C-alpha atoms as a PDB file:
ATOM      1  CA  MET A   1       7.751 -10.659  -0.762  1.00  0.00           C
ATOM      2  CA  SER A   2       8.297  -7.001  -1.478  1.00  0.00           C
ATOM      3  CA  ALA A   3       6.895  -5.425  -4.589  1.00  0.00           C
ATOM      4  CA  ARG A   4       9.547  -5.010  -7.174  1.00  0.00           C
ATOM      5  CA  ALA A   5      10.153  -3.811 -10.688  1.00  0.00           C
ATOM      6  CA  GLY A   6      11.390  -6.209 -13.282  1.00  0.00           C
ATOM      7  CA  SER A   7      10.561  -9.876 -13.666  1.00  0.00           C
ATOM      8  CA  ARG A   8      11.203 -13.128 -11.893  1.00  0.00           C
ATOM      9  CA  LYS A   9      12.158 -16.070 -14.082  1.00  0.00           C
ATOM     10  CA  VAL A  10      10.508 -19.471 -13.893  1.00  0.00           C
ATOM     11  CA  GLY A  11      12.694 -22.161 -15.420  1.00  0.00           C
ATOM     12  CA  GLY A  12      14.560 -19.378 -17.246  1.00  0.00           C
ATOM     13  CA  LEU A  13      11.661 -19.039 -19.690  1.00  0.00           C
ATOM     14  CA  LEU A  14       8.837 -16.823 -18.494  1.00  0.00           C
ATOM     15  CA  PRO A  15       8.309 -14.134 -15.854  1.00  0.00           C
ATOM     16  CA  ALA A  16       6.160 -15.403 -12.981  1.00  0.00           C
ATOM     17  CA  GLY A  17       2.546 -14.278 -13.125  1.00  0.00           C
ATOM     18  CA  LEU A  18       2.279 -14.119 -16.903  1.00  0.00           C
ATOM     19  CA  PRO A  19       0.345 -16.651 -18.980  1.00  0.00           C
ATOM     20  CA  GLY A  20       2.769 -16.230 -21.874  1.00  0.00           C
ATOM     21  CA  PRO A  21       5.414 -13.935 -23.382  1.00  0.00           C
ATOM     22  CA  LEU A  22       4.417 -10.302 -23.661  1.00  0.00           C
ATOM     23  CA  PRO A  23       3.485  -9.173 -27.175  1.00  0.00           C
ATOM     24  CA  ALA A  24       5.809  -6.890 -29.108  1.00  0.00           C
ATOM     25  CA  GLY A  25       5.622  -3.335 -27.804  1.00  0.00           C
ATOM     26  CA  GLU A  26       4.436  -4.373 -24.330  1.00  0.00           C
ATOM     27  CA  ARG A  27       6.822  -4.200 -21.403  1.00  0.00           C
ATOM     28  CA  MET A  28       6.611  -4.937 -17.707  1.00  0.00           C
ATOM     29  CA  LEU A  29       6.613  -1.896 -15.416  1.00  0.00           C
ATOM     30  CA  TRP A  30       6.083  -3.493 -12.010  1.00  0.00           C
ATOM     31  CA  GLN A  31       5.455  -6.826 -10.385  1.00  0.00           C
ATOM     32  CA  GLY A  32       4.716  -7.759  -6.796  1.00  0.00           C
ATOM     33  CA  GLN A  33       2.992 -10.131  -4.389  1.00  0.00           C
ATOM     34  CA  PRO A  34       0.762  -9.608  -1.348  1.00  0.00           C
ATOM     35  CA  ARG A  35       2.313  -9.626   2.114  1.00  0.00           C
ATOM     36  CA  TRP A  36       0.618 -12.692   3.578  1.00  0.00           C
ATOM     37  CA  GLN A  37       0.679 -11.376   7.140  1.00  0.00           C
ATOM     38  CA  SER A  38      -1.301  -8.341   6.006  1.00  0.00           C
ATOM     39  CA  VAL A  39      -3.743 -10.582   4.147  1.00  0.00           C
ATOM     40  CA  ALA A  40      -4.370 -12.400   7.434  1.00  0.00           C
ATOM     41  CA  LEU A  41      -4.794  -9.235   9.488  1.00  0.00           C
ATOM     42  CA  ARG A  42      -6.518  -6.866   7.069  1.00  0.00           C
ATOM     43  CA  VAL A  43      -8.395  -9.084   4.644  1.00  0.00           C
ATOM     44  CA  LEU A  44      -9.392 -12.091   6.750  1.00  0.00           C
ATOM     45  CA  HIS A  45      -9.333 -10.164  10.054  1.00  0.00           C
ATOM     46  CA  VAL A  46      -7.588 -12.938  11.972  1.00  0.00           C
ATOM     47  CA  ARG A  47      -6.654 -10.587  14.820  1.00  0.00           C
ATOM     48  CA  LYS A  48     -10.253  -9.502  15.362  1.00  0.00           C
ATOM     49  CA  LEU A  49     -11.402 -13.110  15.323  1.00  0.00           C
ATOM     50  CA  ALA A  50      -8.720 -14.058  17.855  1.00  0.00           C
ATOM     51  CA  ILE A  51      -9.883 -11.246  20.165  1.00  0.00           C
ATOM     52  CA  TYR A  52     -13.470 -12.428  19.797  1.00  0.00           C
ATOM     53  CA  PHE A  53     -12.528 -15.988  20.778  1.00  0.00           C
ATOM     54  CA  ALA A  54     -10.447 -14.697  23.687  1.00  0.00           C
ATOM     55  CA  LEU A  55     -13.440 -12.745  25.018  1.00  0.00           C
ATOM     56  CA  LEU A  56     -15.644 -15.827  24.686  1.00  0.00           C
ATOM     57  CA  LEU A  57     -13.136 -17.917  26.634  1.00  0.00           C
ATOM     58  CA  ALA A  58     -12.890 -15.256  29.324  1.00  0.00           C
ATOM     59  CA  TRP A  59     -16.687 -15.135  29.607  1.00  0.00           C
ATOM     60  CA  TYR A  60     -16.809 -18.936  29.833  1.00  0.00           C
ATOM     61  CA  VAL A  61     -14.270 -19.016  32.674  1.00  0.00           C
ATOM     62  CA  VAL A  62     -15.987 -16.264  34.664  1.00  0.00           C
ATOM     63  CA  ALA A  63     -19.463 -17.714  34.149  1.00  0.00           C
ATOM     64  CA  LYS A  64     -18.469 -21.269  35.108  1.00  0.00           C
ATOM     65  CA  LEU A  65     -16.515 -20.225  38.174  1.00  0.00           C
ATOM     66  CA  ALA A  66     -19.372 -17.989  39.289  1.00  0.00           C
ATOM     67  CA  GLY A  67     -21.725 -20.935  38.804  1.00  0.00           C
ATOM     68  CA  GLY A  68     -19.673 -23.082  41.174  1.00  0.00           C
ATOM     69  CA  MET A  69     -17.875 -25.352  38.701  1.00  0.00           C
ATOM     70  CA  ALA A  70     -14.635 -26.823  39.970  1.00  0.00           C
ATOM     71  CA  VAL A  71     -11.460 -25.095  38.819  1.00  0.00           C
ATOM     72  CA  ARG A  72     -10.172 -28.339  37.293  1.00  0.00           C
ATOM     73  CA  ASP A  73     -13.321 -28.776  35.215  1.00  0.00           C
ATOM     74  CA  VAL A  74     -13.200 -25.147  34.120  1.00  0.00           C
ATOM     75  CA  ALA A  75      -9.601 -25.602  32.995  1.00  0.00           C
ATOM     76  CA  ILE A  76     -10.499 -28.722  30.990  1.00  0.00           C
ATOM     77  CA  GLY A  77     -13.475 -27.007  29.366  1.00  0.00           C
ATOM     78  CA  THR A  78     -11.417 -23.930  28.540  1.00  0.00           C
ATOM     79  CA  ALA A  79      -8.716 -26.038  26.908  1.00  0.00           C
ATOM     80  CA  GLU A  80     -11.295 -27.831  24.783  1.00  0.00           C
ATOM     81  CA  LEU A  81     -12.883 -24.561  23.665  1.00  0.00           C
ATOM     82  CA  ALA A  82      -9.455 -23.078  22.918  1.00  0.00           C
ATOM     83  CA  GLY A  83      -8.721 -26.023  20.657  1.00  0.00           C
ATOM     84  CA  VAL A  84     -11.957 -25.431  18.778  1.00  0.00           C
ATOM     85  CA  ALA A  85     -11.114 -21.724  18.411  1.00  0.00           C
ATOM     86  CA  LEU A  86      -7.580 -22.388  17.192  1.00  0.00           C
ATOM     87  CA  ALA A  87      -8.744 -24.523  14.275  1.00  0.00           C
ATOM     88  CA  PRO A  88     -10.352 -21.712  12.197  1.00  0.00           C
ATOM     89  CA  LEU A  89      -7.546 -19.320  13.137  1.00  0.00           C
ATOM     90  CA  ALA A  90      -4.963 -21.806  11.881  1.00  0.00           C
ATOM     91  CA  LEU A  91      -6.923 -22.425   8.677  1.00  0.00           C
ATOM     92  CA  MET A  92      -7.288 -18.726   7.949  1.00  0.00           C
ATOM     93  CA  THR A  93      -3.618 -18.074   8.663  1.00  0.00           C
ATOM     94  CA  GLY A  94      -2.611 -20.951   6.404  1.00  0.00           C
ATOM     95  CA  TYR A  95      -4.882 -19.676   3.655  1.00  0.00           C
ATOM     96  CA  SER A  96      -3.346 -16.200   3.953  1.00  0.00           C
ATOM     97  CA  TRP A  97       0.116 -17.707   3.545  1.00  0.00           C
ATOM     98  CA  ALA A  98      -1.047 -19.611   0.464  1.00  0.00           C
ATOM     99  CA  VAL A  99      -2.540 -16.440  -1.025  1.00  0.00           C
ATOM    100  CA  GLY A 100       0.764 -14.656  -0.571  1.00  0.00           C
ATOM    101  CA  ARG A 101       2.665 -17.530  -2.190  1.00  0.00           C
ATOM    102  CA  THR A 102       0.395 -18.069  -5.198  1.00  0.00           C
ATOM    103  CA  THR A 103      -0.546 -14.497  -6.117  1.00  0.00           C
ATOM    104  CA  VAL A 104       1.416 -12.317  -8.514  1.00  0.00           C
ATOM    105  CA  TYR A 105       0.318  -8.842  -9.608  1.00  0.00           C
ATOM    106  CA  THR A 106       1.833  -7.483 -12.819  1.00  0.00           C
ATOM    107  CA  VAL A 107       1.570  -4.043 -14.410  1.00  0.00           C
ATOM    108  CA  THR A 108       2.650  -3.494 -18.000  1.00  0.00           C
ATOM    109  CA  ASN A 109       2.365  -0.416 -20.173  1.00  0.00           C
ATOM    110  CA  LYS A 110      -0.955  -1.771 -21.487  1.00  0.00           C
ATOM    111  CA  ARG A 111      -2.732  -3.680 -18.711  1.00  0.00           C
ATOM    112  CA  VAL A 112      -2.861  -5.097 -15.204  1.00  0.00           C
ATOM    113  CA  LEU A 113      -2.611  -8.862 -14.767  1.00  0.00           C
ATOM    114  CA  MET A 114      -3.622 -10.649 -11.578  1.00  0.00           C
ATOM    115  CA  LYS A 115      -2.520 -14.254 -11.204  1.00  0.00           C
ATOM    116  CA  PHE A 116      -4.143 -15.930  -8.195  1.00  0.00           C
ATOM    117  CA  GLY A 117      -5.723 -19.115  -6.955  1.00  0.00           C
ATOM    118  CA  VAL A 118      -4.829 -21.468  -4.116  1.00  0.00           C
ATOM    119  CA  GLY A 119      -6.625 -24.537  -5.476  1.00  0.00           C
ATOM    120  CA  PHE A 120      -6.204 -23.723  -9.165  1.00  0.00           C
ATOM    121  CA  SER A 121      -4.574 -20.774 -10.870  1.00  0.00           C
ATOM    122  CA  ILE A 122      -6.427 -17.995 -12.686  1.00  0.00           C
ATOM    123  CA  THR A 123      -4.868 -15.076 -14.540  1.00  0.00           C
ATOM    124  CA  MET A 124      -7.182 -12.088 -14.892  1.00  0.00           C
ATOM    125  CA  ASN A 125      -6.319  -9.608 -17.613  1.00  0.00           C
ATOM    126  CA  VAL A 126      -7.519  -6.020 -17.137  1.00  0.00           C
ATOM    127  CA  PRO A 127      -6.600  -3.780 -20.103  1.00  0.00           C
ATOM    128  CA  PHE A 128      -6.149  -0.088 -19.360  1.00  0.00           C
ATOM    129  CA  ALA A 129      -8.941   0.629 -21.842  1.00  0.00           C
ATOM    130  CA  LYS A 130     -11.326  -1.056 -19.358  1.00  0.00           C
ATOM    131  CA  ILE A 131     -10.024   0.838 -16.300  1.00  0.00           C
ATOM    132  CA  ASP A 132     -11.588   4.201 -15.435  1.00  0.00           C
ATOM    133  CA  GLY A 133      -9.293   4.862 -12.489  1.00  0.00           C
ATOM    134  CA  ALA A 134      -7.495   3.454  -9.457  1.00  0.00           C
ATOM    135  CA  ALA A 135      -7.791   4.195  -5.739  1.00  0.00           C
ATOM    136  CA  LEU A 136      -5.115   3.602  -3.101  1.00  0.00           C
ATOM    137  CA  LYS A 137      -5.852   2.664   0.508  1.00  0.00           C
ATOM    138  CA  LEU A 138      -2.515   2.987   2.299  1.00  0.00           C
ATOM    139  CA  GLY A 139      -1.583   1.704   5.743  1.00  0.00           C
ATOM    140  CA  ALA A 140       0.852   3.400   8.097  1.00  0.00           C
ATOM    141  CA  ASP A 141       3.412   0.679   7.310  1.00  0.00           C
ATOM    142  CA  GLY A 142       3.348   1.427   3.577  1.00  0.00           C
ATOM    143  CA  ILE A 143       1.346  -1.696   2.773  1.00  0.00           C
ATOM    144  CA  GLY A 144      -1.903  -1.013   0.981  1.00  0.00           C
ATOM    145  CA  ASP A 145      -4.647  -1.965  -1.443  1.00  0.00           C
ATOM    146  CA  ILE A 146      -5.030  -0.611  -4.970  1.00  0.00           C
ATOM    147  CA  ALA A 147      -8.605  -0.893  -6.230  1.00  0.00           C
ATOM    148  CA  LEU A 148      -9.248  -0.685  -9.970  1.00  0.00           C
ATOM    149  CA  GLU A 149     -12.371   1.117 -11.141  1.00  0.00           C
ATOM    150  CA  VAL A 150     -13.436  -0.914 -14.163  1.00  0.00           C
ATOM    151  CA  ALA A 151     -15.874   0.215 -16.831  1.00  0.00           C
ATOM    152  CA  PRO A 152     -19.557  -0.364 -15.982  1.00  0.00           C
ATOM    153  CA  SER A 153     -19.865  -2.653 -18.991  1.00  0.00           C
ATOM    154  CA  GLU A 154     -17.481  -5.152 -17.426  1.00  0.00           C
ATOM    155  CA  ARG A 155     -19.137  -7.942 -15.438  1.00  0.00           C
ATOM    156  CA  LEU A 156     -16.828  -9.451 -12.830  1.00  0.00           C
ATOM    157  CA  SER A 157     -17.612 -12.203 -10.346  1.00  0.00           C
ATOM    158  CA  TYR A 158     -16.994 -11.109  -6.760  1.00  0.00           C
ATOM    159  CA  ILE A 159     -16.796 -14.715  -5.584  1.00  0.00           C
ATOM    160  CA  ILE A 160     -14.327 -15.888  -8.222  1.00  0.00           C
ATOM    161  CA  ILE A 161     -11.774 -13.127  -7.682  1.00  0.00           C
ATOM    162  CA  TRP A 162     -12.110 -12.864  -3.883  1.00  0.00           C
ATOM    163  CA  PRO A 163     -10.050 -11.912  -1.881  1.00  0.00           C
ATOM    164  CA  HIS A 164      -8.505  -9.823  -4.667  1.00  0.00           C
ATOM    165  CA  VAL A 165     -11.463  -7.487  -4.672  1.00  0.00           C
ATOM    166  CA  ARG A 166     -12.706  -4.456  -2.799  1.00  0.00           C
ATOM    167  CA  SER A 167     -15.962  -4.717  -0.911  1.00  0.00           C
ATOM    168  CA  MET A 168     -18.863  -4.344  -3.305  1.00  0.00           C
ATOM    169  CA  PHE A 169     -20.076  -0.760  -3.700  1.00  0.00           C
ATOM    170  CA  ALA A 170     -23.272   0.117  -5.548  1.00  0.00           C
ATOM    171  CA  GLY A 171     -23.374  -3.384  -6.980  1.00  0.00           C
ATOM    172  CA  ARG A 172     -20.004  -3.092  -8.735  1.00  0.00           C
ATOM    173  CA  THR A 173     -17.004  -5.351  -8.211  1.00  0.00           C
ATOM    174  CA  LYS A 174     -13.577  -3.716  -8.084  1.00  0.00           C
ATOM    175  CA  PRO A 175     -10.561  -5.985  -8.680  1.00  0.00           C
ATOM    176  CA  THR A 176      -7.960  -5.025  -6.108  1.00  0.00           C
ATOM    177  CA  LEU A 177      -4.259  -5.569  -5.587  1.00  0.00           C
ATOM    178  CA  ARG A 178      -4.359  -6.524  -1.912  1.00  0.00           C
ATOM    179  CA  ALA A 179      -1.738  -6.071   0.816  1.00  0.00           C
ATOM    180  CA  VAL A 180       0.883  -4.716  -1.581  1.00  0.00           C
ATOM    181  CA  PRO A 181       4.213  -3.674  -0.006  1.00  0.00           C
ATOM    182  CA  ASP A 182       5.363  -0.189  -1.078  1.00  0.00           C
ATOM    183  CA  ALA A 183       1.839   0.352  -2.345  1.00  0.00           C
ATOM    184  CA  GLU A 184       2.242   4.079  -2.933  1.00  0.00           C
ATOM    185  CA  ARG A 185       5.012   3.472  -5.469  1.00  0.00           C
ATOM    186  CA  ALA A 186       2.960   0.768  -7.176  1.00  0.00           C
ATOM    187  CA  ALA A 187      -0.041   3.113  -7.349  1.00  0.00           C
ATOM    188  CA  GLN A 188       2.118   5.840  -8.896  1.00  0.00           C
ATOM    189  CA  ILE A 189       3.299   3.428 -11.579  1.00  0.00           C
ATOM    190  CA  ILE A 190      -0.281   2.383 -12.346  1.00  0.00           C
ATOM    191  CA  GLY A 191      -1.435   5.998 -12.409  1.00  0.00           C
ATOM    192  CA  ARG A 192       1.304   7.072 -14.826  1.00  0.00           C
ATOM    193  CA  ALA A 193       0.668   4.052 -17.046  1.00  0.00           C
ATOM    194  CA  LEU A 194      -3.076   4.778 -17.144  1.00  0.00           C
ATOM    195  CA  ALA A 195      -2.421   8.409 -18.004  1.00  0.00           C
ATOM    196  CA  ALA A 196       0.088   7.488 -20.684  1.00  0.00           C
ATOM    197  CA  SER A 197      -2.333   5.011 -22.232  1.00  0.00           C
ATOM    198  CA  ALA A 198      -4.913   7.803 -22.466  1.00  0.00           C
ATOM    199  CA  ASP A 199      -2.301  10.199 -23.932  1.00  0.00           C
ATOM    200  CA  MET A 200      -2.521  12.461 -20.896  1.00  0.00           C
ATOM    201  CA  ALA A 201       0.437  14.486 -19.695  1.00  0.00           C
ATOM    202  CA  VAL A 202       1.435  13.792 -16.102  1.00  0.00           C
ATOM    203  CA  GLN A 203       4.170  15.011 -13.789  1.00  0.00           C
ATOM    204  CA  PRO A 204       6.720  12.307 -12.895  1.00  0.00           C
ATOM    205  CA  ALA A 205       6.401  11.176  -9.283  1.00  0.00           C
ATOM    206  CA  ALA A 206       9.411  10.646  -7.039  1.00  0.00           C
ATOM    207  CA  MET A 207      10.401   7.006  -6.793  1.00  0.00           C
END
């Protein structure tokens, strides 16, 4: 689903991705969800794993034929190995789809909220006062990751928030909005909101 401004109603009561109504004076600036295909390719590296399995199968065929195994037996063995290889690929693809369906990223004028969890739902609240900055990693297709640089005093569990996290650097965990469509626009909104919360003057970016 494309990133979008505004809110999506659940039962006509509450915007998706929020644990409750926003307090007075707080307003939603942006909301979006990961593109599940990009989660599969860029976060779980399904394509690389598929290439790896393909190379293993090719090596198996060449080695067995060179060793004198009958073509029929090679074909049966290859089919069995392909079935074994397809299982993790299918699981990882299914998990990526579930991540895309169950994750909602929300930016307000006071904080970033990350609702995620395939088995059970967690909503992580990151106030702007705890964010030192944000970094955008943008793909050629406009889909990207936005990593939040949280204050050193904040202790975050890499395992609990994975895959919504950037690879650990210098022992610090960075919560990350992963595989966000139109990520540059989302990053601009976060940047302006962070600057505004710190009473810094910024130039408006083109939308």
